[in-house]
PDB file of C-alpha atoms and ligand atoms in Angstrom:
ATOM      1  CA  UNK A1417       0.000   0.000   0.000  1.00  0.00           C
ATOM      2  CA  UNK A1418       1.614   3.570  -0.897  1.00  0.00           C
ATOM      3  CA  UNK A1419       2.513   5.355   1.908  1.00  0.00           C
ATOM      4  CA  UNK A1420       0.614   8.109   3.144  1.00  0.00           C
ATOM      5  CA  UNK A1421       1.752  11.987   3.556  1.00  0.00           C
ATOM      6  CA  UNK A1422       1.673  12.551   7.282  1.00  0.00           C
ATOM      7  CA  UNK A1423      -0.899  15.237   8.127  1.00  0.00           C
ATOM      8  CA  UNK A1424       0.495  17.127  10.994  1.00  0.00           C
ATOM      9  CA  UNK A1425       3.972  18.291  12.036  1.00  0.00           C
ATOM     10  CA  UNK A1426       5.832  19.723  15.476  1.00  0.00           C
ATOM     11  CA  UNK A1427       5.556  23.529  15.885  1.00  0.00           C
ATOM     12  CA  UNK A1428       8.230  22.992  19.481  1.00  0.00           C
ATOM     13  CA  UNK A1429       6.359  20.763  21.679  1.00  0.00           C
ATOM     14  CA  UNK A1430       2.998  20.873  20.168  1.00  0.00           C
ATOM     15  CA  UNK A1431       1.848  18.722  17.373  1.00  0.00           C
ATOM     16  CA  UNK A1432      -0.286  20.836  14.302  1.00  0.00           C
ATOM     17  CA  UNK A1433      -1.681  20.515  11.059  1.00  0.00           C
ATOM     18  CA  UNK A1434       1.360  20.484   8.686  1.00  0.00           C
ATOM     19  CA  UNK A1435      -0.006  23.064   6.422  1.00  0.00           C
ATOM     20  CA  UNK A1436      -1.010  25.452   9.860  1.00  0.00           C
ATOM     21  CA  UNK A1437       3.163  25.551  10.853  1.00  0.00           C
ATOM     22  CA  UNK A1438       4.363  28.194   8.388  1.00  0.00           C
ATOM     23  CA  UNK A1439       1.509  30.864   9.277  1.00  0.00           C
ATOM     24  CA  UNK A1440       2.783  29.829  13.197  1.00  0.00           C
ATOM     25  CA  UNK A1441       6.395  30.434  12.159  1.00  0.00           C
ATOM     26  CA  UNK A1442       6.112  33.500  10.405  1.00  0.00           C
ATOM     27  CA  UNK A1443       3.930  34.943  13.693  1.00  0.00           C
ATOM     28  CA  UNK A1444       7.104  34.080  15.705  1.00  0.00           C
ATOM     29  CA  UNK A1445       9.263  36.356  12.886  1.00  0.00           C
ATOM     30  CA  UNK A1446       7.091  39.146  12.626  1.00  0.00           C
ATOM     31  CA  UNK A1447       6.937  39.109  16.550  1.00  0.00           C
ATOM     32  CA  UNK A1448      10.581  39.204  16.876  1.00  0.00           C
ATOM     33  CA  UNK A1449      11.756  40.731  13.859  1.00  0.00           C
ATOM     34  CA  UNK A1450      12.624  44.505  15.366  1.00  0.00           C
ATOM     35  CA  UNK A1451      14.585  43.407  18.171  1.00  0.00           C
ATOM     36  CA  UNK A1452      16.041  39.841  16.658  1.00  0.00           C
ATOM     37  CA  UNK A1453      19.831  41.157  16.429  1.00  0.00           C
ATOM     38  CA  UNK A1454      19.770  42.556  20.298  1.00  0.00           C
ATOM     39  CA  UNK A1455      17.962  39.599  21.309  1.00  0.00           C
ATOM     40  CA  UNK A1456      20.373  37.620  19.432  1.00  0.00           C
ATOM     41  CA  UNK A1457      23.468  39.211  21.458  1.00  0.00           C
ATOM     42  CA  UNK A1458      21.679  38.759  24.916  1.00  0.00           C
ATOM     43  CA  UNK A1459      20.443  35.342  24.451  1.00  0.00           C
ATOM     44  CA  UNK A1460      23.826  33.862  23.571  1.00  0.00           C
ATOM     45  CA  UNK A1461      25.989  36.562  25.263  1.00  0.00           C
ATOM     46  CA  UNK A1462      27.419  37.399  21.553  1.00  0.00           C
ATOM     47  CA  UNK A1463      28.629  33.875  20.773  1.00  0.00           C
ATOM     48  CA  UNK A1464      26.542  33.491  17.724  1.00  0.00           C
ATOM     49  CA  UNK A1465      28.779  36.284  15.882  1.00  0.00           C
ATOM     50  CA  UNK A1466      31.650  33.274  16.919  1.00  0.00           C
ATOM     51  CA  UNK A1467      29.442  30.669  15.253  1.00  0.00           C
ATOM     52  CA  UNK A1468      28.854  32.964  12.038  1.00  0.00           C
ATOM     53  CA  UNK A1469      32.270  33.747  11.616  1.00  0.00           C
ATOM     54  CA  UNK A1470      33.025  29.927  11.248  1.00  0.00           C
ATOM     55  CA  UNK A1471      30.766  29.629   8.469  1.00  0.00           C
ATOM     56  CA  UNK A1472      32.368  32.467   6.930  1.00  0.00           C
ATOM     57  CA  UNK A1473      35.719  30.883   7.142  1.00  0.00           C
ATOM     58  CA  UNK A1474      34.132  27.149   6.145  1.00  0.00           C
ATOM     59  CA  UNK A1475      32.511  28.750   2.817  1.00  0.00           C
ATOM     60  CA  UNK A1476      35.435  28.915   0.673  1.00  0.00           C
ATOM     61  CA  UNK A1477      33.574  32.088  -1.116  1.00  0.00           C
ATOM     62  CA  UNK A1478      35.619  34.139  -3.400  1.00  0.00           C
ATOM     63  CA  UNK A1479      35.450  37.444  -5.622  1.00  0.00           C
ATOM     64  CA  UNK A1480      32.845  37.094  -8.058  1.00  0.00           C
ATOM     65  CA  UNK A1481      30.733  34.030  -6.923  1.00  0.00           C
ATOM     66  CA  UNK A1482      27.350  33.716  -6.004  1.00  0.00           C
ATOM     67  CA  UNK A1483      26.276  33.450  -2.762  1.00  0.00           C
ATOM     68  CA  UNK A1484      22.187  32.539  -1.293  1.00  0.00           C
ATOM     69  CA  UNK A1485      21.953  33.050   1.974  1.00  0.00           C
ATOM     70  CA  UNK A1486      18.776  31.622   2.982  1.00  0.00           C
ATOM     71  CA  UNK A1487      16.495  32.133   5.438  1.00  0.00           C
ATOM     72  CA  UNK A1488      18.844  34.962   6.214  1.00  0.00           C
ATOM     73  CA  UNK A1489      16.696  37.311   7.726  1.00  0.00           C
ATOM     74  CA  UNK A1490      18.772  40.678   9.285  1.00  0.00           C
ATOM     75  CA  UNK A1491      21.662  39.522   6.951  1.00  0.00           C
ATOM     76  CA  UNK A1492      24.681  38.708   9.265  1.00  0.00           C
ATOM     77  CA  UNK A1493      25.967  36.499   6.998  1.00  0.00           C
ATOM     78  CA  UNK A1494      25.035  38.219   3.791  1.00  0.00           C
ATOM     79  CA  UNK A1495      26.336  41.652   4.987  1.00  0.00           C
ATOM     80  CA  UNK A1496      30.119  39.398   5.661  1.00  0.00           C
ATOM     81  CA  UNK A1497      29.840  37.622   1.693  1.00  0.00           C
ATOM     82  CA  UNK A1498      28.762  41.056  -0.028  1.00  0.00           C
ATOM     83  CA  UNK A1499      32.564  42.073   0.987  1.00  0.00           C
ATOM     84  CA  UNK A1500      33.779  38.763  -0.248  1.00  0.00           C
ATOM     85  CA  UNK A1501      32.031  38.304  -3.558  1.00  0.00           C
ATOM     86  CA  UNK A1502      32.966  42.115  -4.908  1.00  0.00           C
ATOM     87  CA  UNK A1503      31.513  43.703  -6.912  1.00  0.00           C
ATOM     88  CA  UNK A1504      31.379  41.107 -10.286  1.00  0.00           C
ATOM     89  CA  UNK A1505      29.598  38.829  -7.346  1.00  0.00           C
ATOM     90  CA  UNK A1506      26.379  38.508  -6.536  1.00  0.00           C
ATOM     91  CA  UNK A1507      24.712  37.762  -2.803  1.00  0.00           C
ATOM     92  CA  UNK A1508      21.060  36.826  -2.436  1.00  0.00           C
ATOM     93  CA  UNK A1509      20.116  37.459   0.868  1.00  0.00           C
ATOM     94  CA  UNK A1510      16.333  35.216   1.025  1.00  0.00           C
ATOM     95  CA  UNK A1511      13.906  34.665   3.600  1.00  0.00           C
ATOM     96  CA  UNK A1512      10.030  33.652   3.534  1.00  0.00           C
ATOM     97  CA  UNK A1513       9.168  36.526   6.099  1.00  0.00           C
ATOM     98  CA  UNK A1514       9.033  40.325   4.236  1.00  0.00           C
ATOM     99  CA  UNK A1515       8.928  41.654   8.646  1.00  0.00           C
ATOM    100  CA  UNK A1516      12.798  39.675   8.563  1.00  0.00           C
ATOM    101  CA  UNK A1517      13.779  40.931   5.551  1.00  0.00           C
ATOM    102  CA  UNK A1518      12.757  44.652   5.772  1.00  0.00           C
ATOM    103  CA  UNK A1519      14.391  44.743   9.375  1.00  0.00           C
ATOM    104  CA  UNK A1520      17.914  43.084   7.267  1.00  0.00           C
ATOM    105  CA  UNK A1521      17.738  45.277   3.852  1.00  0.00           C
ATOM    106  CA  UNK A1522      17.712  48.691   6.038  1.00  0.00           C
ATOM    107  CA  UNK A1523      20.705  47.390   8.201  1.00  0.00           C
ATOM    108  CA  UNK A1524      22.803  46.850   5.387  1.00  0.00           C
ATOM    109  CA  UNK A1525      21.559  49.680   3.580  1.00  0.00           C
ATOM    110  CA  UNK A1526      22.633  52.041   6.405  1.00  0.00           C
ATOM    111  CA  UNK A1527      26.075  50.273   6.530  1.00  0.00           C
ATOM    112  CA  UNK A1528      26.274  50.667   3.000  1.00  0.00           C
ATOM    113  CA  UNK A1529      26.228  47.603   1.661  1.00  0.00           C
ATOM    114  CA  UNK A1530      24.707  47.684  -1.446  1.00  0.00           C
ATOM    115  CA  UNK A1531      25.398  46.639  -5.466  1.00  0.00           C
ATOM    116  CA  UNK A1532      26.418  42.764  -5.317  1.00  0.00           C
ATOM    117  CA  UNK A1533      23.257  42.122  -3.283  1.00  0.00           C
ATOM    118  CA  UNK A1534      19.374  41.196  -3.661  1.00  0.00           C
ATOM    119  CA  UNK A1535      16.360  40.541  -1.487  1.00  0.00           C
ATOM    120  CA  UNK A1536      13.863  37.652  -2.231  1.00  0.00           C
ATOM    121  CA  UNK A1537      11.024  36.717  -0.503  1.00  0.00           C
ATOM    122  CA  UNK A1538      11.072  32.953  -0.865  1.00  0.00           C
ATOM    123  CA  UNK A1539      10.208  29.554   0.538  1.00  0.00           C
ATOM    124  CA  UNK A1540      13.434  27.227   1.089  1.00  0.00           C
ATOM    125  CA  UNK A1541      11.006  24.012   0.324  1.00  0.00           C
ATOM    126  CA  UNK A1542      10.522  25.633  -3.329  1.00  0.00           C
ATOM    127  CA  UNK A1543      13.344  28.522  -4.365  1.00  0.00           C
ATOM    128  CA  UNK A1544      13.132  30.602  -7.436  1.00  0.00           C
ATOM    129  CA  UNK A1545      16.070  30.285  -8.674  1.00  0.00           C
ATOM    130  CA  UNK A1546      17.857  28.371 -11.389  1.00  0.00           C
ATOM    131  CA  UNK A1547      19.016  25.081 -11.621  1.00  0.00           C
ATOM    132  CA  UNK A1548      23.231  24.948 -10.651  1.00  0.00           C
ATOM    133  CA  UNK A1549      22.978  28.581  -9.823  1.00  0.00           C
ATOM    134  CA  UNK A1550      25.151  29.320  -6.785  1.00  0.00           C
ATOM    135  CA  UNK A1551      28.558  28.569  -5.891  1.00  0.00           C
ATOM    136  CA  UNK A1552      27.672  28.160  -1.891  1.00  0.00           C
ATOM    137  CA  UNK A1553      24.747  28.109  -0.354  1.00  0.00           C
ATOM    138  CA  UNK A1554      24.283  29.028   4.046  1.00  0.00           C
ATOM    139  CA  UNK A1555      21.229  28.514   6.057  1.00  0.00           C
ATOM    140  CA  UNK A1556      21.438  29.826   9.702  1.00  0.00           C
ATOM    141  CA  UNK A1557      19.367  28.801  12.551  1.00  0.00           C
ATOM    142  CA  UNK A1558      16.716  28.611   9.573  1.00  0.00           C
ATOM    143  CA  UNK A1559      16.403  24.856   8.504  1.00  0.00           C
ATOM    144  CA  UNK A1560      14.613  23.905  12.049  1.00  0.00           C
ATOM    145  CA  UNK A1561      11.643  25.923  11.470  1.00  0.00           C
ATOM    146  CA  UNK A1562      11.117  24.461   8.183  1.00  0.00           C
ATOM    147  CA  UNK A1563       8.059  22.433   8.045  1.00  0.00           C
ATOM    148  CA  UNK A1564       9.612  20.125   5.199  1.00  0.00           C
ATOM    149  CA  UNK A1565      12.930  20.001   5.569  1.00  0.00           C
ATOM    150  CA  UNK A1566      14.222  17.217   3.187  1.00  0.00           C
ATOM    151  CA  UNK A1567      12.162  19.328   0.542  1.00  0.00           C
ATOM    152  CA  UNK A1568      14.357  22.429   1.116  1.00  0.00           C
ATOM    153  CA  UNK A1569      17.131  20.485   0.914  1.00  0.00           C
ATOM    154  CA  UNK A1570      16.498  19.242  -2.184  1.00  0.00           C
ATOM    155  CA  UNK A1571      15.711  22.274  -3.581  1.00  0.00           C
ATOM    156  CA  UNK A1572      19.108  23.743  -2.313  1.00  0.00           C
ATOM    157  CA  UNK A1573      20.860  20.975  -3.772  1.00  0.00           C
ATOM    158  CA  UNK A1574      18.906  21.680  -7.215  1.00  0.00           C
ATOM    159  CA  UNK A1575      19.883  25.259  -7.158  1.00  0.00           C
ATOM    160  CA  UNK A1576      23.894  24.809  -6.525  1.00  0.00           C
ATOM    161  CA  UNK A1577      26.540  24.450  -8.833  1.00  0.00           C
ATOM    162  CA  UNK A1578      28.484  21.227  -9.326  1.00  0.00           C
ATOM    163  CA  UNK A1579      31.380  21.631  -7.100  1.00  0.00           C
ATOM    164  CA  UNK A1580      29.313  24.180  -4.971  1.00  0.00           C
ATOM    165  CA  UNK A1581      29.203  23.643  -0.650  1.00  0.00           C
ATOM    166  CA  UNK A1582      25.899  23.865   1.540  1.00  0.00           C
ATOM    167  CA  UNK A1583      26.497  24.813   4.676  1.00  0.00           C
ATOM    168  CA  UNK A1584      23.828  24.567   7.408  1.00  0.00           C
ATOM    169  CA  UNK A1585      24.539  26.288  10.917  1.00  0.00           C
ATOM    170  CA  UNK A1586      21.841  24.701  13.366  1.00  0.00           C
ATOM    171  CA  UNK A1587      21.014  23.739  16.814  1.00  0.00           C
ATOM    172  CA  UNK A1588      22.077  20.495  18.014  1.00  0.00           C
ATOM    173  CA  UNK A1589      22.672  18.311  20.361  1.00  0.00           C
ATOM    174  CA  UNK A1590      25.124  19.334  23.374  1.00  0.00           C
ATOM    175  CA  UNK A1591      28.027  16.049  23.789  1.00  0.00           C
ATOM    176  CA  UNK A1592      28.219  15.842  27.357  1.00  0.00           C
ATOM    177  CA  UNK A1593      24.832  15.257  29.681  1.00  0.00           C
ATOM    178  CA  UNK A1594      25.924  17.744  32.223  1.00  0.00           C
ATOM    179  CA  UNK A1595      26.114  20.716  29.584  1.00  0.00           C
ATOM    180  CA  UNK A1596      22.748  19.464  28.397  1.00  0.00           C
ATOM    181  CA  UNK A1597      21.228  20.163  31.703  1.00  0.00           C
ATOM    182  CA  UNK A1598      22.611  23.412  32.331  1.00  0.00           C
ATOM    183  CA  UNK A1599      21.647  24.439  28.285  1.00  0.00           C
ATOM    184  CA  UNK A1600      17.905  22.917  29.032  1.00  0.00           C
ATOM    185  CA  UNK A1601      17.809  24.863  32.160  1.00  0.00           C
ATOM    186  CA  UNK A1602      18.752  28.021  30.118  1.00  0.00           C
ATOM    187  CA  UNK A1603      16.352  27.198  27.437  1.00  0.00           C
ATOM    188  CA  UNK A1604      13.198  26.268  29.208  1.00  0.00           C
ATOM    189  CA  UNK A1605      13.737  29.487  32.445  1.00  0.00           C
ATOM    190  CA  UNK A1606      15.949  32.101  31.128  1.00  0.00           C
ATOM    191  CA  UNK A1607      15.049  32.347  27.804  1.00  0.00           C
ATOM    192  CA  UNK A1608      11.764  32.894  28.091  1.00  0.00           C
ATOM    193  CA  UNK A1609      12.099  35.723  30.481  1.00  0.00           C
ATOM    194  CA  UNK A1610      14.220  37.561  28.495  1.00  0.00           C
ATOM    195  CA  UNK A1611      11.551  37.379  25.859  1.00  0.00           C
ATOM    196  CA  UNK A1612       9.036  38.350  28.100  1.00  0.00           C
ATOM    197  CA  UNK A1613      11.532  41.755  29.402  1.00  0.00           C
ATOM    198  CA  UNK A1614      12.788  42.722  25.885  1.00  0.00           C
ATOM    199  CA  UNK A1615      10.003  41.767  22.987  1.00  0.00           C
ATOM    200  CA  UNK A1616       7.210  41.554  25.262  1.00  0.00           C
ATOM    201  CA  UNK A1617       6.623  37.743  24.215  1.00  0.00           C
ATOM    202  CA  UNK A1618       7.819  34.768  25.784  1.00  0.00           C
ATOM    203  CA  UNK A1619       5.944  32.158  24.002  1.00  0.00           C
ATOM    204  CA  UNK A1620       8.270  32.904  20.734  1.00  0.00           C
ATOM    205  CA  UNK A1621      11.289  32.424  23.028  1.00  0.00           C
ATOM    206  CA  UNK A1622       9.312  29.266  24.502  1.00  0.00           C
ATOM    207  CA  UNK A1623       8.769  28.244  20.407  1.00  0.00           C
ATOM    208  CA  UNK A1624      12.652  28.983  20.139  1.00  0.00           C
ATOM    209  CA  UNK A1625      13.668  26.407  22.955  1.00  0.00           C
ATOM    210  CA  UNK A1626      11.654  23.857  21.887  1.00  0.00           C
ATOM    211  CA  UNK A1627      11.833  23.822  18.176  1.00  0.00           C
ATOM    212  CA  UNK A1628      15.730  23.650  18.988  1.00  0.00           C
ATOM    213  CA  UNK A1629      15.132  20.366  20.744  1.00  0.00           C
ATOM    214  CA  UNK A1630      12.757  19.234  17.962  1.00  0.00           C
ATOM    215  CA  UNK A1631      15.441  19.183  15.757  1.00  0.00           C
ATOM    216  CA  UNK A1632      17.403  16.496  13.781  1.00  0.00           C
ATOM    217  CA  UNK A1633      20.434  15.355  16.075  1.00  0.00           C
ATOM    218  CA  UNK A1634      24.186  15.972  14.389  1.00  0.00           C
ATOM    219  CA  UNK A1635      23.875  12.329  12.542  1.00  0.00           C
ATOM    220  CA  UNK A1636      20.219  12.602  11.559  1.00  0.00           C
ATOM    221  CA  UNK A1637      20.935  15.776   9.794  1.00  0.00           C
ATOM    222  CA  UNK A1638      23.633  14.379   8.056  1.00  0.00           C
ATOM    223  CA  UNK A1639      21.997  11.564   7.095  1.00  0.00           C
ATOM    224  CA  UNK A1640      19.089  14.034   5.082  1.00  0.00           C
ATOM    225  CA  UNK A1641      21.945  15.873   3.616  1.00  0.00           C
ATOM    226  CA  UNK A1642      22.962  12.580   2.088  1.00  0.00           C
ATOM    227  CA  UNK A1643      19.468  11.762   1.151  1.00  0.00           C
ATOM    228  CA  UNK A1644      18.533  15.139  -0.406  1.00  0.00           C
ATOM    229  CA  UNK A1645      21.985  14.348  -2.772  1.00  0.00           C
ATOM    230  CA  UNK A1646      24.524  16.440  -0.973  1.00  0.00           C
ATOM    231  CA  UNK A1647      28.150  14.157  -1.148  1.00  0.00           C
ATOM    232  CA  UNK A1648      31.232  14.638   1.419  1.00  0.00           C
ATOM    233  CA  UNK A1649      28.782  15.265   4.618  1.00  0.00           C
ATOM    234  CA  UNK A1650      30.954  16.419   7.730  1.00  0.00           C
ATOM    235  CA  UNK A1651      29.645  18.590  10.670  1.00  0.00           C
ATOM    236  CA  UNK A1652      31.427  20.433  13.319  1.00  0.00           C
ATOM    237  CA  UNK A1653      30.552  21.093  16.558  1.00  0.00           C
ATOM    238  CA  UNK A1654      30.637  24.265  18.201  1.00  0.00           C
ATOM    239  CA  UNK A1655      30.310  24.946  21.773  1.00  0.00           C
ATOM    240  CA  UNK A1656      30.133  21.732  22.893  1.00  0.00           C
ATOM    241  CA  UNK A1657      27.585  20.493  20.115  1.00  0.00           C
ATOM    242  CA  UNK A1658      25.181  23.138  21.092  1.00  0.00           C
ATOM    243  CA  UNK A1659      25.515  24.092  17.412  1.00  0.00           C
ATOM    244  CA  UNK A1660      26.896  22.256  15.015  1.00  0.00           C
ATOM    245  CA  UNK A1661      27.802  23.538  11.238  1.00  0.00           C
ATOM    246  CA  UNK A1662      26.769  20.507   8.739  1.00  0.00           C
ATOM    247  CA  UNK A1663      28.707  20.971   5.409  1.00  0.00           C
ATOM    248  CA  UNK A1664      28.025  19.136   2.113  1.00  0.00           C
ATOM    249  CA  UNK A1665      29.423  19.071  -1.500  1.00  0.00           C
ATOM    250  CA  UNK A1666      26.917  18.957  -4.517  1.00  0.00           C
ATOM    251  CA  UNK A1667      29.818  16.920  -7.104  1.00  0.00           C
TER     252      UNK A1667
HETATM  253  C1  SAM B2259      16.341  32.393  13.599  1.00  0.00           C
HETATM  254  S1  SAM B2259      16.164  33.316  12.104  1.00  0.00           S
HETATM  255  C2  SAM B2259      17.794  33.238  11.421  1.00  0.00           C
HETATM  256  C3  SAM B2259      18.185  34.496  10.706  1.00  0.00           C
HETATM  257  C4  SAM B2259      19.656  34.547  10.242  1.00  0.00           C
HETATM  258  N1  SAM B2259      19.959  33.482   9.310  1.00  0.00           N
HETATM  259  C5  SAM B2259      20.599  34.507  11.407  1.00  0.00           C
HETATM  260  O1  SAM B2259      21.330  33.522  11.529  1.00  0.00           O
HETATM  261  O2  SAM B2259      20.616  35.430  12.201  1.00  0.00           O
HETATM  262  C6  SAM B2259      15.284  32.148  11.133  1.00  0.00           C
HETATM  263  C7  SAM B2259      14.797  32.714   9.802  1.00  0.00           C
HETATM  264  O3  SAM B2259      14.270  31.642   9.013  1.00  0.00           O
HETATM  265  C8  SAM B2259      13.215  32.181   8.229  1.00  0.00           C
HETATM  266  N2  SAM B2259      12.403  31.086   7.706  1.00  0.00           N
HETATM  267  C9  SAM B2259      11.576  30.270   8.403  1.00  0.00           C
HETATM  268  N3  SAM B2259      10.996  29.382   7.588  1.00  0.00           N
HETATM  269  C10 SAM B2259      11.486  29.608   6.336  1.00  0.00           C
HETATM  270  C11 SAM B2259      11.265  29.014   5.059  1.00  0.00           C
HETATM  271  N4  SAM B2259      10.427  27.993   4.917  1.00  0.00           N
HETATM  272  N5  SAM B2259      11.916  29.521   4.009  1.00  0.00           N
HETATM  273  C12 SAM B2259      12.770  30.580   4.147  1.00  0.00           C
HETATM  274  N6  SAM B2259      13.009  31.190   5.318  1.00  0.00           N
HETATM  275  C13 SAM B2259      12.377  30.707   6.413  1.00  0.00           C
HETATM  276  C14 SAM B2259      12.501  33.084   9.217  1.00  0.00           C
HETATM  277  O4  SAM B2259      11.644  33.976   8.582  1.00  0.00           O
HETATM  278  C15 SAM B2259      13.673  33.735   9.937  1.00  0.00           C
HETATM  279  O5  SAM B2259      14.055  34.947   9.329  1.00  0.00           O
END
């Protein structure tokens, strides 16, 4: 008997209609969008600038290649490639919220960053763009609150170039059970609070924690990587595992 397409899907702890999580997600962005970058710095006392700089260093980018940086909402790692690329390169900073992406296109606008770089609204489960199109391809802290992820992976894989490099820079799962505790602990009291002081709303920060834990462990990931077509799958973990960067060649 074929196998049927399972109706519902995790949005954190909660279980929902699969086709009701994007409308959820995309209340979370809007929520957050204004203050994401402060919250960003409070909630992991800076470190995810560390994290971001080591996907930087793992992309291999040069002058004049194309770069999608997707789901990149306030454009971190877009802002870093548009310096990289030149100006005979491209960046596409995409995201599926238009809150996210307003709140990145004026930051980089007032640092100047402008020319080698475009904004698209767009799902990662069904880009717009070419087949073999980019020369690297970064997701950060974006593939978790996609509702089908081995979709958006194959469509990443579609839209790189032979000898292009996905990298994905996620949540995991912390190595050692005693940083585990202490990280749940963060997650599940502090985090939320901070939420409540700073955007007024804890339940995104609550969403945030949980959707973390909902996500595909180091090894699983890999493993969809693999699936979706990607060849030479390695991660790296980062702070103990608490992120790891998954990396994978399209040959
Ligand atoms: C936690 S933010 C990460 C932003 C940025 N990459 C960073 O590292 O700071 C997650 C982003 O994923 C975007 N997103 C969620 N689902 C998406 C989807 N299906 N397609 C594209 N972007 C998505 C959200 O709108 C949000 O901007």
């Amino acid at each position: 008997m074929a196998e049927q397409p399972q109706k519902t899907t995790d949005f954190g702890f909660r279980t929902v209609a699969r086709d009701e999580k994007q409308a959820m997600v995309a209340d979370v962005f809007h929520s957050v969008a204004a203050k994401y970058d402060v919250m960003n710095d409070l909630m992991s006392l800076g470190i995810h600038r560390i994290w971001k700089r080591f996907t930087i260093d793992c992309s291999g980018v040069r002058r004049g290649q194309r770069v999608l940086d997707l789901a990149g909402g306030t454009g971190d790692l877009a802002a870093k490639f548009s310096g990289m690329v030149g100006e005979h390169g491209l960046v596409v900073l995409a995201d599926i919220n238009d809150s996210m992406l307003k709140v990145g296109r004026d930051k980089l606008r007032d640092r100047g960053i402008v020319g080698n770089i475009s904004y698209v609204q767009a799902n990662a489960e069904a880009l717009p763009f070419p087949d073999n199109y980019f020369d690297c391809i970064t997701i950060a802290f974006g593939l978790r609150n996609v509702t089908e992820k081995d979709k958006a992976l194959r469509s990443m894989f579609r839209v790189l170039k032979p000898g292009g490099r996905l990298l994905v820079l996620e949540f995991s799962k912390p190595r050692l059970a005693p940083l585990n505790k202490a990280y749940n602990a963060y997650s599940f009291h502090v985090l939320p609070k901070i939420g409540a002081l700073v955007v007024k709303d804890p339940d995104s920060y609550r969403y945030l924690a949980e959707s973390i834990r909902m996500h595909p462990d180091q090894e699983t990931l890999k493993d969809m990587m693999v699936n979706a077509g990607f060849d030479n799958v390695t991660y790296f973990n980062l702070t103990g595992g608490i992120v790891a960067l998954h990396r994978g060649f399209k040959f």
